[in-house]
Short mmCIF file of C-alpha atoms in Angstrom, two decimals:
data_model
loop_
_atom_site.label_atom_id
_atom_site.label_comp_id
_atom_site.label_asym_id
_atom_site.label_seq_id
_atom_site.Cartn_x
_atom_site.Cartn_y
_atom_site.Cartn_z
CA MET A 20 -92.86 -66.36 9.03
CA SER A 21 -89.90 -66.69 11.41
CA ILE A 22 -88.59 -69.77 9.59
CA LYS A 23 -88.30 -67.88 6.34
CA PHE A 24 -86.37 -65.13 8.10
CA VAL A 25 -83.86 -67.66 9.47
CA LYS A 26 -83.37 -69.15 6.06
CA VAL A 27 -82.71 -65.73 4.57
CA ALA A 28 -80.14 -64.97 7.28
CA ALA A 29 -78.52 -68.34 6.77
CA PHE A 30 -78.24 -67.80 3.08
CA ALA A 31 -76.70 -64.38 3.68
CA MET A 32 -74.14 -65.98 5.99
CA ALA A 33 -73.47 -68.64 3.41
CA GLY A 34 -72.86 -66.00 0.78
CA ALA A 35 -70.38 -64.27 3.05
CA LEU A 36 -68.58 -67.52 3.81
CA THR A 37 -68.54 -68.37 0.16
CA PHE A 38 -66.87 -65.06 -0.63
CA SER A 39 -64.25 -65.51 2.08
CA ALA A 40 -63.49 -69.11 1.18
CA GLY A 41 -62.25 -68.25 -2.28
CA SER A 42 -62.23 -70.96 -4.97
CA VAL A 43 -63.41 -73.76 -2.60
CA LEU A 44 -66.90 -72.22 -2.14
CA ALA A 45 -67.43 -71.17 -5.72
CA GLN A 46 -71.22 -71.51 -5.51
CA GLU A 47 -73.86 -70.58 -2.95
CA ALA A 48 -75.29 -73.16 -0.45
CA LYS A 49 -78.89 -74.19 -1.03
CA SER A 50 -79.47 -75.57 2.48
CA LEU A 51 -78.05 -75.45 5.98
CA ASP A 52 -76.50 -78.87 5.62
CA GLU A 53 -74.84 -77.86 2.43
CA LEU A 54 -73.68 -74.68 4.13
CA LEU A 55 -72.07 -76.70 6.94
CA ASP A 56 -70.42 -78.92 4.37
CA PHE A 57 -69.03 -75.88 2.64
CA VAL A 58 -67.70 -74.52 5.93
CA LYS A 59 -66.02 -77.82 6.74
CA ARG A 60 -64.47 -78.10 3.32
CA GLY A 61 -63.26 -74.47 3.63
CA GLN A 62 -61.59 -75.18 6.93
CA VAL A 63 -59.81 -78.21 5.44
CA GLN A 64 -58.62 -76.13 2.52
CA GLU A 65 -57.31 -73.38 4.80
CA GLN A 66 -55.45 -75.94 6.91
CA LYS A 67 -53.74 -77.26 3.78
CA GLU A 68 -52.73 -73.78 2.73
CA ASN A 69 -51.46 -72.98 6.20
CA ARG A 70 -49.35 -76.15 6.28
CA ALA A 71 -47.94 -75.24 2.84
CA ARG A 72 -47.03 -71.79 4.13
CA GLU A 73 -45.40 -73.25 7.22
CA GLN A 74 -43.35 -75.59 5.04
CA ARG A 75 -42.21 -72.69 2.87
CA PHE A 76 -41.32 -70.68 5.97
CA ALA A 77 -39.32 -73.54 7.40
CA LYS A 78 -37.54 -74.07 4.10
CA ASP A 79 -36.71 -70.36 3.84
CA LYS A 80 -35.45 -70.38 7.40
CA ALA A 81 -33.16 -73.28 6.60
CA ASN A 82 -31.89 -71.48 3.50
CA GLN A 83 -31.27 -68.30 5.50
CA ALA A 84 -29.31 -70.23 8.09
CA ALA A 85 -27.23 -71.76 5.32
CA GLU A 86 -26.60 -68.32 3.80
CA LEU A 87 -25.65 -66.98 7.22
CA ARG A 88 -23.19 -69.79 7.78
CA LYS A 89 -21.77 -69.16 4.30
CA ALA A 90 -21.38 -65.40 4.97
CA GLU A 91 -19.68 -66.08 8.32
CA ALA A 92 -17.27 -68.46 6.62
CA GLU A 93 -16.48 -65.83 3.95
CA ARG A 94 -15.90 -63.21 6.64
CA ALA A 95 -13.50 -65.49 8.44
CA ARG A 96 -11.67 -66.15 5.18
CA GLN A 97 -11.40 -62.42 4.41
CA GLU A 98 -10.17 -61.70 7.92
CA GLN A 99 -7.49 -64.30 7.44
CA ILE A 100 -6.50 -62.70 4.11
CA SER A 101 -6.47 -59.26 5.77
CA THR A 102 -4.17 -60.57 8.49
CA GLN A 103 -1.86 -62.00 5.85
CA LEU A 104 -1.86 -58.70 3.91
CA GLU A 105 -1.08 -56.71 7.04
CA ASP A 106 1.84 -58.99 7.77
CA GLN A 107 2.96 -58.62 4.16
CA PHE A 108 2.62 -54.81 4.36
CA GLU A 109 4.78 -54.66 7.48
CA GLU A 110 7.37 -56.83 5.80
CA ASN A 111 7.29 -54.59 2.71
CA GLU A 112 7.72 -51.50 4.86
CA LEU A 113 10.78 -52.97 6.45
CA LEU A 114 12.03 -53.95 3.00
CA VAL A 115 11.42 -50.44 1.63
CA VAL A 116 13.31 -48.89 4.53
CA ALA A 117 16.17 -51.30 3.97
CA LYS A 118 16.19 -50.58 0.22
CA GLN A 119 16.11 -46.83 0.80
CA GLN A 120 19.01 -47.10 3.19
CA GLN A 121 20.82 -49.25 0.67
CA LEU A 122 20.07 -46.71 -2.09
CA LYS A 123 21.30 -43.88 0.12
CA GLU A 124 24.53 -45.72 0.85
CA LYS A 125 25.08 -46.47 -2.84
CA LEU A 126 24.28 -42.90 -3.93
CA GLY A 127 26.65 -41.41 -1.40
CA THR A 128 27.61 -37.88 -2.53
CA LEU A 129 25.37 -38.25 -5.60
CA ALA A 130 22.33 -37.53 -3.41
CA GLU A 131 23.68 -34.05 -2.66
CA LEU A 132 24.47 -33.60 -6.35
CA PHE A 133 20.94 -34.54 -7.39
CA GLY A 134 19.54 -32.21 -4.75
CA HIS A 135 21.52 -29.30 -6.16
CA LEU A 136 20.54 -30.40 -9.67
CA THR A 137 16.84 -30.41 -8.75
CA SER A 138 17.10 -26.95 -7.18
CA THR A 139 19.02 -25.57 -10.15
CA ALA A 140 16.58 -27.06 -12.63
CA GLY A 141 13.65 -25.55 -10.69
CA ASP A 142 15.18 -22.07 -10.66
CA LEU A 143 16.17 -22.35 -14.31
CA SER A 144 12.67 -23.51 -15.27
CA THR A 145 11.13 -20.47 -13.60
CA ASN A 146 13.61 -18.11 -15.26
CA LEU A 147 13.14 -19.64 -18.69
CA GLU A 148 9.37 -19.55 -18.38
CA ASN A 149 9.44 -15.74 -17.98
CA SER A 150 12.51 -15.03 -20.09
CA LEU A 151 12.30 -13.14 -23.38
CA THR A 152 14.57 -15.75 -24.91
CA SER A 153 11.70 -18.25 -24.67
CA ALA A 154 9.99 -16.30 -27.47
CA GLN A 155 12.88 -17.41 -29.68
CA TYR A 156 13.51 -20.82 -28.09
CA PRO A 157 10.15 -22.14 -26.82
CA GLY A 158 9.55 -25.38 -24.90
CA ARG A 159 12.76 -25.44 -22.86
CA GLU A 160 11.02 -25.38 -19.50
CA ALA A 161 9.04 -28.54 -20.34
CA PHE A 162 12.24 -30.62 -20.35
CA LEU A 163 13.28 -29.17 -17.01
CA GLN A 164 9.91 -29.90 -15.42
CA GLU A 165 10.06 -33.50 -16.65
CA LEU A 166 13.56 -33.82 -15.22
CA ILE A 167 12.42 -32.44 -11.85
CA ALA A 168 9.51 -34.90 -11.74
CA LYS A 169 11.86 -37.73 -12.65
CA MET A 170 14.35 -36.91 -9.89
CA SER A 171 11.59 -36.36 -7.35
CA GLY A 172 10.29 -39.89 -7.93
CA SER A 173 13.38 -41.54 -6.39
CA ASP A 174 12.97 -44.55 -8.66
CA THR A 175 15.04 -43.46 -11.66
CA LEU A 176 18.23 -41.46 -11.97
CA PRO A 177 18.94 -38.69 -14.49
CA SER A 178 21.22 -39.58 -17.35
CA ILE A 179 24.47 -37.85 -18.22
CA GLU A 180 22.80 -36.35 -21.31
CA GLU A 181 20.06 -34.78 -19.19
CA ILE A 182 22.55 -33.32 -16.72
CA GLU A 183 24.61 -31.91 -19.60
CA ARG A 184 21.49 -30.39 -21.15
CA VAL A 185 20.76 -28.51 -17.92
CA TRP A 186 24.29 -27.14 -18.03
CA TYR A 187 23.82 -26.24 -21.71
CA GLU A 188 20.55 -24.37 -21.06
CA LEU A 189 22.19 -22.42 -18.25
CA ASN A 190 25.03 -21.34 -20.51
CA ARG A 191 22.72 -20.58 -23.45
CA GLU A 192 20.53 -18.32 -21.30
CA MET A 193 23.62 -16.52 -20.03
CA VAL A 194 25.01 -16.04 -23.56
CA GLU A 195 21.66 -14.94 -25.03
CA SER A 196 21.20 -12.32 -22.29
CA GLY A 197 24.12 -10.41 -23.80
CA LYS A 198 23.01 -10.56 -27.44
CA VAL A 199 20.94 -8.27 -29.64
CA VAL A 200 19.34 -10.62 -32.17
CA SER A 201 16.65 -10.37 -34.82
CA PHE A 202 14.22 -13.20 -35.63
CA SER A 203 10.71 -13.74 -36.97
CA ALA A 204 7.84 -14.40 -34.59
CA GLU A 205 4.08 -14.14 -34.40
CA VAL A 206 2.98 -10.87 -32.79
CA ALA A 207 -0.52 -10.09 -31.54
CA LYS A 208 -1.81 -6.54 -32.00
CA PRO A 209 -3.93 -4.78 -29.35
CA ASN A 210 -6.99 -5.23 -31.59
CA GLY A 211 -6.48 -9.02 -31.66
CA ASP A 212 -4.90 -9.34 -35.11
CA LYS A 213 -1.92 -11.66 -35.33
CA GLY A 214 0.84 -11.67 -37.90
CA GLU A 215 4.37 -12.86 -38.53
CA GLN A 216 6.94 -10.08 -38.40
CA LYS A 217 10.55 -9.41 -37.59
CA VAL A 218 11.33 -8.62 -33.98
CA VAL A 219 14.53 -7.54 -32.24
CA ARG A 220 15.42 -8.87 -28.80
CA VAL A 221 17.82 -6.85 -26.66
CA GLY A 222 19.21 -9.48 -24.32
CA THR A 223 16.60 -10.37 -21.71
CA PHE A 224 15.56 -6.74 -21.19
CA ASN A 225 13.34 -5.59 -24.06
CA ILE A 226 11.91 -6.83 -27.33
CA VAL A 227 10.60 -4.54 -30.10
CA SER A 228 8.98 -5.03 -33.49
CA GLU A 229 10.27 -3.73 -36.79
CA GLU A 230 7.77 -0.86 -36.49
CA GLY A 231 9.50 0.31 -33.32
CA LYS A 232 6.70 -0.86 -31.02
CA TYR A 233 7.57 -2.38 -27.65
CA LEU A 234 6.38 -5.96 -27.11
CA GLN A 235 5.77 -8.13 -24.08
CA TYR A 236 6.18 -11.88 -23.72
CA VAL A 237 3.18 -13.65 -22.18
CA PRO A 238 4.41 -16.89 -20.53
CA GLU A 239 0.90 -18.34 -20.16
CA LYS A 240 0.31 -18.15 -23.91
CA GLY A 241 3.93 -18.40 -25.01
CA SER A 242 3.36 -15.51 -27.43
CA LEU A 243 4.42 -11.93 -28.07
CA GLU A 244 1.92 -9.11 -27.72
CA GLU A 245 2.25 -5.47 -28.63
CA LEU A 246 1.83 -3.16 -25.66
CA ALA A 247 -1.51 -1.35 -25.84
CA ARG A 248 0.18 1.83 -24.62
CA GLN A 249 3.65 2.69 -25.84
CA PRO A 250 6.20 4.83 -23.97
CA SER A 251 6.29 8.46 -25.02
CA GLY A 252 9.28 10.58 -25.88
CA PRO A 253 12.24 9.40 -27.95
CA TYR A 254 11.89 5.73 -27.01
CA ILE A 255 9.80 4.81 -30.06
CA GLY A 256 12.32 6.44 -32.39
CA TRP A 257 15.18 4.62 -30.69
CA ALA A 258 13.38 1.30 -31.00
CA ARG A 259 12.60 1.87 -34.69
CA GLY A 260 16.21 2.84 -35.38
CA LEU A 261 17.49 -0.29 -33.63
CA ALA A 262 15.01 -2.55 -35.46
CA ASN A 263 16.06 -1.24 -38.87
CA ALA A 264 19.80 -1.22 -38.14
CA SER A 265 22.21 -3.91 -39.25
CA ASP A 266 25.31 -2.91 -37.29
CA GLY A 267 26.92 -0.11 -35.33
CA MET A 268 26.09 1.60 -32.05
CA HIS A 269 22.53 2.74 -31.40
CA LYS A 270 20.83 4.48 -28.52
CA PHE A 271 18.10 2.38 -26.89
CA GLY A 272 16.15 2.37 -23.64
CA VAL A 273 16.73 -0.79 -21.57
CA ASP A 274 14.51 -1.85 -18.68
CA PRO A 275 16.71 -3.75 -16.19
CA THR A 276 13.86 -4.44 -13.72
CA GLY A 277 12.15 -7.33 -15.50
CA PRO A 278 12.57 -9.80 -18.36
CA THR A 279 9.08 -9.27 -19.80
CA GLY A 280 8.78 -5.53 -19.34
CA GLY A 281 9.45 -4.74 -15.73
CA SER A 282 8.28 -2.13 -13.29
CA PHE A 283 10.34 0.69 -14.80
CA LEU A 284 8.83 0.26 -18.26
CA ALA A 285 5.36 -0.14 -16.76
CA ALA A 286 5.78 3.06 -14.75
CA LEU A 287 7.10 4.86 -17.84
CA ILE A 288 4.14 3.69 -19.91
CA ASN A 289 1.57 4.50 -17.26
CA SER A 290 2.99 7.96 -16.62
CA PRO A 291 0.57 10.50 -18.11
CA ASN A 292 1.85 12.78 -20.86
CA LEU A 293 1.50 16.55 -20.88
CA GLU A 294 -2.01 16.52 -22.38
CA GLU A 295 -3.25 13.89 -19.92
CA ARG A 296 -1.84 15.83 -17.00
CA TRP A 297 -3.60 18.95 -18.26
CA HIS A 298 -6.91 17.05 -18.40
CA GLN A 299 -6.40 15.96 -14.79
CA GLY A 300 -6.97 19.58 -13.75
CA GLY A 301 -10.62 19.31 -14.74
CA TYR A 302 -12.86 22.32 -15.34
CA ILE A 303 -10.84 24.56 -13.04
CA GLY A 304 -7.71 23.68 -14.99
CA TYR A 305 -9.48 24.50 -18.25
CA ALA A 306 -10.56 27.87 -16.81
CA ILE A 307 -7.00 28.67 -15.68
CA THR A 308 -5.71 27.75 -19.13
CA ALA A 309 -8.29 29.99 -20.81
CA VAL A 310 -7.37 32.91 -18.54
CA GLY A 311 -3.68 32.34 -19.20
CA ALA A 312 -4.23 32.19 -22.97
CA PHE A 313 -6.22 35.43 -22.81
CA ALA A 314 -3.47 37.13 -20.79
CA PHE A 315 -0.82 35.94 -23.26
CA LEU A 316 -2.79 37.19 -26.28
CA LEU A 317 -3.51 40.50 -24.56
CA ALA A 318 0.18 40.97 -23.76
CA LEU A 319 1.14 40.18 -27.36
CA VAL A 320 -1.42 42.65 -28.70
CA ARG A 321 -0.25 45.37 -26.34
CA LEU A 322 3.41 44.70 -27.12
CA GLY A 323 2.67 44.92 -30.84
CA TYR A 324 0.74 48.15 -30.39
CA LEU A 325 3.43 49.73 -28.18
CA ALA A 326 6.16 48.64 -30.57
CA SER A 327 4.31 50.36 -33.42
CA VAL A 328 3.77 53.51 -31.31
CA SER A 329 7.40 53.53 -30.21
CA SER A 330 8.54 53.34 -33.82
CA LYS A 331 6.32 56.27 -34.79
CA VAL A 332 7.50 58.29 -31.78
CA SER A 333 11.13 57.64 -32.79
CA LYS A 334 10.38 58.97 -36.26
CA GLN A 335 8.63 61.98 -34.74
CA LEU A 336 11.71 62.81 -32.71
CA LYS A 337 13.67 63.12 -35.94
CA SER A 338 11.05 65.33 -37.62
CA ASP A 339 10.51 69.08 -37.11
CA LYS A 340 6.84 68.91 -38.05
CA ALA A 341 4.19 67.35 -35.81
CA ASN A 342 2.51 64.21 -37.16
CA GLU A 343 -0.77 63.26 -35.55
CA ASN A 344 -0.32 59.51 -36.16
CA ASN A 345 1.56 59.15 -32.84
CA PRO A 346 1.15 60.44 -29.26
CA LEU A 347 4.22 62.70 -29.40
CA GLY A 348 3.04 64.27 -32.63
CA ARG A 349 -0.36 64.99 -31.18
CA VAL A 350 1.22 66.62 -28.12
CA LEU A 351 3.59 68.69 -30.31
CA LYS A 352 0.60 69.71 -32.42
CA ILE A 353 -0.75 71.55 -29.38
CA HIS A 354 2.38 73.72 -29.29
CA GLU A 355 2.29 74.33 -33.02
CA ASP A 356 -1.34 75.43 -32.83
CA ASN A 357 -0.65 77.80 -29.91
CA PRO A 358 2.76 79.45 -30.51
CA THR A 359 1.90 82.68 -28.65
CA MET A 360 0.27 81.10 -25.60
CA ASP A 361 1.74 82.01 -22.23
CA PRO A 362 4.00 79.33 -20.65
CA GLU A 363 1.65 78.47 -17.78
CA THR A 364 -1.33 77.84 -20.05
CA LEU A 365 0.81 75.96 -22.57
CA GLU A 366 2.09 73.73 -19.80
CA LEU A 367 -1.44 72.90 -18.73
CA LYS A 368 -2.46 72.22 -22.34
CA LEU A 369 0.49 69.91 -22.90
CA SER A 370 -0.18 68.08 -19.59
CA GLU A 371 -3.76 67.62 -20.70
CA GLY A 372 -2.55 66.12 -24.00
CA ILE A 373 -0.28 63.70 -22.15
CA LEU A 374 -3.15 62.67 -19.86
CA LYS A 375 -5.25 61.92 -22.93
CA GLU A 376 -2.52 59.73 -24.42
CA THR A 377 -1.65 57.87 -21.21
CA PRO A 378 -4.79 55.63 -20.98
CA LYS A 379 -4.22 54.40 -24.54
CA LEU A 380 -0.63 53.52 -23.73
CA GLU A 381 -1.48 51.84 -20.40
CA ALA A 382 -4.56 49.95 -21.64
CA GLY A 383 -4.60 46.29 -20.55
CA LEU A 384 -1.96 46.70 -17.84
CA THR A 385 -4.52 46.57 -15.03
CA LEU A 386 -6.12 43.45 -16.51
CA LEU A 387 -2.75 41.71 -16.77
CA LYS A 388 -2.02 42.58 -13.16
CA ILE A 389 -5.40 41.21 -12.06
CA ILE A 390 -4.86 37.95 -13.98
CA SER A 391 -1.43 37.50 -12.39
CA ALA A 392 -3.10 37.74 -8.97
CA VAL A 393 -6.22 35.69 -9.77
CA ALA A 394 -4.46 32.71 -11.44
CA PRO A 395 -2.83 31.44 -8.20
CA LEU A 396 -6.17 31.84 -6.40
CA MET A 397 -7.84 29.72 -9.08
CA GLY A 398 -5.10 27.15 -8.61
CA LEU A 399 -5.78 27.20 -4.87
CA LEU A 400 -9.47 26.66 -5.60
CA GLY A 401 -8.59 23.61 -7.69
CA THR A 402 -6.36 22.35 -4.87
CA VAL A 403 -9.16 22.59 -2.32
CA THR A 404 -11.61 20.93 -4.73
CA GLY A 405 -9.17 18.08 -5.39
CA MET A 406 -8.65 17.50 -1.67
CA ILE A 407 -12.42 17.38 -1.16
CA ILE A 408 -12.63 14.68 -3.85
CA THR A 409 -9.76 12.83 -2.17
CA PHE A 410 -11.47 12.81 1.22
CA GLN A 411 -14.70 11.63 -0.39
CA ALA A 412 -12.81 8.73 -1.95
CA ILE A 413 -11.27 7.90 1.45
CA THR A 414 -14.73 7.93 3.01
CA ILE A 415 -16.11 5.54 0.39
CA PHE A 416 -13.17 3.22 -0.33
CA GLY A 417 -10.96 3.73 2.72
CA ALA A 418 -7.29 4.65 2.79
CA GLY A 419 -6.02 1.22 1.72
CA ASP A 420 -6.25 1.81 -2.04
CA PRO A 421 -4.05 4.75 -3.17
CA LYS A 422 -5.49 4.60 -6.71
CA ALA A 423 -8.87 5.68 -5.40
CA MET A 424 -7.27 8.89 -4.06
CA ALA A 425 -4.95 9.50 -7.01
CA GLY A 426 -7.54 11.36 -9.10
CA GLY A 427 -8.29 13.99 -6.48
CA ILE A 428 -4.64 14.49 -5.55
CA SER A 429 -3.64 14.78 -9.22
CA GLY A 430 -6.35 17.36 -9.83
CA ALA A 431 -5.26 19.34 -6.78
CA LEU A 432 -1.61 19.43 -7.79
CA VAL A 433 -2.23 20.06 -11.49
CA THR A 434 -4.45 23.08 -10.85
CA THR A 435 -1.83 24.52 -8.50
CA VAL A 436 0.83 24.10 -11.17
CA LEU A 437 -1.41 25.61 -13.84
CA GLY A 438 -2.15 28.61 -11.62
CA LEU A 439 1.57 29.25 -11.09
CA LEU A 440 2.35 28.66 -14.77
CA VAL A 441 -0.16 31.35 -15.68
CA ALA A 442 0.73 33.80 -12.90
CA ILE A 443 4.52 33.84 -13.33
CA PRO A 444 4.61 34.60 -17.10
CA THR A 445 1.74 37.09 -16.69
CA VAL A 446 3.76 39.05 -14.09
CA LEU A 447 6.72 39.10 -16.45
CA LEU A 448 4.56 40.17 -19.41
CA HIS A 449 2.95 42.89 -17.29
CA THR A 450 6.39 44.20 -16.38
CA ILE A 451 7.53 44.23 -20.01
CA VAL A 452 4.37 45.88 -21.34
CA ASN A 453 4.37 48.42 -18.53
CA GLY A 454 8.02 49.23 -19.22
CA ARG A 455 7.30 49.87 -22.91
CA ALA A 456 4.36 52.12 -22.05
CA GLN A 457 6.28 54.06 -19.39
CA ARG A 458 9.17 54.56 -21.84
CA ILE A 459 6.84 56.28 -24.32
CA ILE A 460 5.18 58.32 -21.56
CA HIS A 461 8.64 59.37 -20.37
CA VAL A 462 9.48 60.58 -23.89
CA LEU A 463 6.24 62.59 -23.94
CA ASN A 464 7.04 64.19 -20.57
CA GLU A 465 10.62 64.90 -21.59
CA GLN A 466 9.62 66.54 -24.88
CA THR A 467 6.85 68.50 -23.18
CA THR A 468 9.25 69.84 -20.56
CA GLY A 469 11.69 70.85 -23.29
CA ILE A 470 8.96 72.63 -25.26
CA ILE A 471 7.83 74.58 -22.19
CA ALA A 472 11.40 75.57 -21.38
CA GLU A 473 12.02 76.80 -24.94
CA HIS A 474 8.69 78.64 -25.00
CA THR A 475 9.40 80.31 -21.66
CA GLU A 476 12.88 81.34 -22.77
CA ALA A 477 11.51 82.81 -26.02
CA ASN A 478 8.90 84.82 -24.13
CA GLN A 479 11.57 86.18 -21.78
CA ARG A 480 13.76 87.33 -24.68
CA SER A 481 10.83 89.02 -26.26
#
């Protein structure tokens, strides 16, 4: 029983050895002797493989040593080349310095000339790039930039023709700055449309289209564009008249602060017109305007009414019979209806008639007086409101940006102006209307006094 167990264990070991030996032990051992033979043959095979590996390792080591020696030789060669190049570089540096000194000696005073020429060409290039004349003569600055690059290279010299062309461009720009010329060019509208049209250039100050619209030259695009916002006042009419003229003297607004529409034209364009300034007053400004319009209409109505009454009173003064279509006639009617009344009672009756007529004649005067006093207070309210808005803007954006505060300050000042513009005419209108009313009342008092005197005198005679 134990022998069989040993055989089974041996066969298991043989199977394991067979698996580890690879192709040499391709089949299982049938006995212990055969198993030993297989083990021996496996050891021999492994020794052969190990020797083959050792040979390959030795060969690779020899190859690596050869490659190492080859790389070291290449490094030495490159170091030698680098040393030669460094020596050559130092020699070339000395040669360049000598050549530059030689060039400087040969140039002599020409070096100073070329320096001035480079500076002049640079300034002229900048001026031509932004000049209105470039809309008529494009591409001039490209030549100057090429010339500057050429002279900055120090390897080539400018030719006589190039120097003369710089002189020519200087003179042409000077001559064109004093001309008013007309030519055709492509103009871009604010909506993006482009079209060829006649334009008029006034020196280097302004350029306008045949429609009288002011244009600006955009150097980045090299094109003319119509200003989105045109100056107000007579400037458009002047520009249109100049564009359609062929000769003679014409009035025209010139902006001397910039070649492409300088700061003066920009300030003129950005200045708000009368309507825009009125809108800056906001709701308080609208309220002041409404009150002022009401006061003006009321004054006109009262003046018309008093003028009509005054005309009727004048006619009544010329008539011996009382007419009840006017205050004087109605007062005289009291005397006609009571010819035998005693003077004291008649005087009271006539005074009562005058008191009845006075409110009609003085109607609206109190309201005009109140409006003349309230309008400045409304303007003051707008001023305080505008300053509150200004301080809020300062709190949010700081005091570094004046545009953030401009809205509140504009509203404050505009409401103050509107309040004064309403108050001052209202005071004058109140004075005029009150004067007309008091003149009629004075006539009533005068006639009443005369009637009482005549009535008293008649009673005394009787």
